[in-house]
mmCIF file of C-alpha atoms in Angstrom:
data_model
loop_
_atom_site.group_PDB
_atom_site.id
_atom_site.type_symbol
_atom_site.label_atom_id
_atom_site.label_comp_id
_atom_site.label_asym_id
_atom_site.label_seq_id
_atom_site.Cartn_x
_atom_site.Cartn_y
_atom_site.Cartn_z
ATOM 1 C CA MET A 814 0.072 0.046 0.184
ATOM 2 C CA THR A 815 0.986 3.316 -1.343
ATOM 3 C CA THR A 816 1.357 6.123 2.019
ATOM 4 C CA TYR A 817 1.088 9.672 1.385
ATOM 5 C CA ALA A 818 4.506 10.527 1.820
ATOM 6 C CA SER A 819 6.467 7.445 -0.072
ATOM 7 C CA ALA A 820 3.399 9.084 -3.267
ATOM 8 C CA LYS A 821 5.076 12.587 -2.607
ATOM 9 C CA LYS A 822 8.749 11.433 -2.333
ATOM 10 C CA TRP A 823 7.686 9.379 -5.463
ATOM 11 C CA LYS A 824 6.656 12.360 -7.545
ATOM 12 C CA LYS A 825 8.951 14.560 -6.066
ATOM 13 C CA ALA A 826 11.850 12.321 -7.710
ATOM 14 C CA HIS A 827 9.968 11.848 -11.172
ATOM 15 C CA PRO A 828 9.022 15.407 -11.932
ATOM 16 C CA GLU A 829 8.850 14.843 -15.567
ATOM 17 C CA GLN A 830 6.246 11.690 -15.131
ATOM 18 C CA VAL A 831 3.606 13.528 -12.868
ATOM 19 C CA LYS A 832 3.705 16.429 -15.460
ATOM 20 C CA ALA A 833 3.360 13.576 -18.444
ATOM 21 C CA GLN A 834 0.543 12.225 -16.102
ATOM 22 C CA GLN A 835 -0.707 16.065 -15.517
ATOM 23 C CA ARG A 836 -1.106 16.591 -19.108
ATOM 24 C CA ARG A 837 -2.524 13.437 -19.868
ATOM 25 C CA ARG A 838 -5.723 14.050 -17.350
ATOM 26 C CA ASN A 839 -6.190 17.899 -18.719
ATOM 27 C CA GLN A 840 -6.018 16.546 -22.572
ATOM 28 C CA ARG A 841 -8.947 13.855 -21.637
ATOM 29 C CA LEU A 842 -10.344 16.813 -19.369
ATOM 30 C CA ARG A 843 -10.723 19.252 -21.814
ATOM 31 C CA ARG A 844 -11.966 16.435 -24.601
ATOM 32 C CA ALA A 845 -14.900 15.237 -21.990
ATOM 33 C CA ALA A 846 -15.497 18.952 -22.060
ATOM 34 C CA ILE A 847 -15.453 19.365 -25.749
ATOM 35 C CA THR A 848 -17.539 16.076 -26.722
ATOM 36 C CA ARG A 849 -19.828 17.563 -23.810
ATOM 37 C CA LEU A 850 -20.487 20.863 -25.922
ATOM 38 C CA GLY A 851 -20.524 18.991 -29.612
ATOM 39 C CA ASP A 852 -17.406 18.395 -30.544
ATOM 40 C CA VAL A 853 -18.028 21.467 -33.595
ATOM 41 C CA CYS A 854 -18.089 25.298 -33.586
ATOM 42 C CA VAL A 855 -21.325 26.455 -33.232
ATOM 43 C CA ARG A 856 -20.957 29.381 -35.613
ATOM 44 C CA CYS A 857 -18.803 27.794 -38.629
ATOM 45 C CA GLY A 858 -18.997 24.162 -38.162
ATOM 46 C CA PHE A 859 -15.549 23.470 -38.081
ATOM 47 C CA SER A 860 -14.870 20.054 -36.076
ATOM 48 C CA ASP A 861 -10.938 20.031 -35.622
ATOM 49 C CA GLU A 862 -10.320 19.674 -32.255
ATOM 50 C CA ARG A 863 -6.704 21.889 -31.995
ATOM 51 C CA VAL A 864 -8.390 24.792 -32.890
ATOM 52 C CA LEU A 865 -12.067 24.707 -30.709
ATOM 53 C CA GLN A 866 -12.134 26.288 -27.644
ATOM 54 C CA ILE A 867 -14.672 26.602 -24.767
ATOM 55 C CA ASP A 868 -16.543 30.084 -24.863
ATOM 56 C CA HIS A 869 -18.443 31.670 -22.288
ATOM 57 C CA VAL A 870 -22.240 32.796 -24.170
ATOM 58 C CA ASN A 871 -22.237 35.876 -21.849
ATOM 59 C CA GLY A 872 -18.764 36.577 -21.666
ATOM 60 C CA ASN A 873 -16.772 37.157 -18.225
ATOM 61 C CA GLY A 874 -14.943 33.743 -18.744
ATOM 62 C CA ARG A 875 -11.938 35.358 -17.641
ATOM 63 C CA ARG A 876 -13.610 35.553 -14.290
ATOM 64 C CA GLU A 877 -14.582 32.573 -13.558
ATOM 65 C CA GLN A 878 -11.477 30.507 -14.898
ATOM 66 C CA ARG A 879 -9.628 32.911 -12.118
ATOM 67 C CA ALA A 880 -11.926 31.644 -9.679
ATOM 68 C CA ILE A 881 -12.135 28.003 -10.356
ATOM 69 C CA GLY A 882 -9.289 27.438 -12.981
ATOM 70 C CA VAL A 883 -9.677 26.301 -16.544
ATOM 71 C CA GLN A 884 -9.553 22.208 -15.466
ATOM 72 C CA GLY A 885 -12.902 24.302 -12.896
ATOM 73 C CA ILE A 886 -14.858 24.848 -15.561
ATOM 74 C CA TYR A 887 -13.857 21.394 -18.065
ATOM 75 C CA ARG A 888 -15.276 19.581 -15.201
ATOM 76 C CA LYS A 889 -18.354 21.592 -14.771
ATOM 77 C CA ILE A 890 -18.783 21.100 -18.549
ATOM 78 C CA ARG A 891 -17.892 17.115 -18.092
ATOM 79 C CA ASP A 892 -20.210 16.838 -15.287
ATOM 80 C CA GLY A 893 -23.578 19.089 -17.505
ATOM 81 C CA ILE A 894 -23.555 22.202 -14.695
ATOM 82 C CA ASP A 895 -24.786 25.165 -16.587
ATOM 83 C CA LEU A 896 -24.116 23.842 -20.270
ATOM 84 C CA ASN A 897 -26.546 27.158 -21.547
ATOM 85 C CA HIS A 898 -23.424 28.928 -20.325
ATOM 86 C CA TYR A 899 -21.171 27.506 -22.477
ATOM 87 C CA GLN A 900 -21.051 26.888 -25.822
ATOM 88 C CA CYS A 901 -17.848 25.376 -28.594
ATOM 89 C CA LEU A 902 -16.098 28.171 -30.966
ATOM 90 C CA CYS A 903 -13.343 27.617 -33.355
ATOM 91 C CA ALA A 904 -10.583 30.076 -32.718
ATOM 92 C CA ASN A 905 -11.652 32.387 -35.544
ATOM 93 C CA CYS A 906 -15.095 32.263 -34.491
ATOM 94 C CA ASN A 907 -14.029 33.478 -30.943
ATOM 95 C CA TRP A 908 -12.262 36.078 -31.941
ATOM 96 C CA ILE A 909 -15.081 37.255 -34.203
ATOM 97 C CA LYS A 910 -17.348 36.870 -31.230
ATOM 98 C CA ARG A 911 -15.330 39.249 -29.272
ATOM 99 C CA ALA A 912 -14.688 41.692 -31.428
ATOM 100 C CA GLU A 913 -18.172 42.255 -31.899
ATOM 101 C CA LYS A 914 -19.191 41.950 -28.542
ATOM 102 C CA GLY A 915 -16.603 44.071 -27.207
ATOM 103 C CA GLU A 916 -14.977 41.435 -25.130
ATOM 104 C CA ASP A 917 -11.286 42.341 -24.406
ATOM 105 C CA GLY A 918 -10.437 38.958 -21.997
ATOM 106 C CA HIS A 919 -9.871 41.140 -18.901
ATOM 107 C CA GLY A 920 -13.458 40.735 -17.648
#
């Protein structure tokens, strides 16, 4: 059985493996959130996951990101919480929306 102290020691001794595990976990979480939102840009229909972004429909994304973090937002979406507050946009459509609505990203 692994104890907390031995797990902590292992993590300290293997930082690259820990980073790789965190990256994979974050990628799975992001993927689950995008899938929950439909896997496609709601404006143009583009579906390349590499450029899909999660957008806050009414802005204020930066504020929520500061409060609960990106992974917290991904978890909310994955778990189906407040889905009407989010949408999937490709990077181009997200920037266009920001310009049209005067969102500066510092909300």
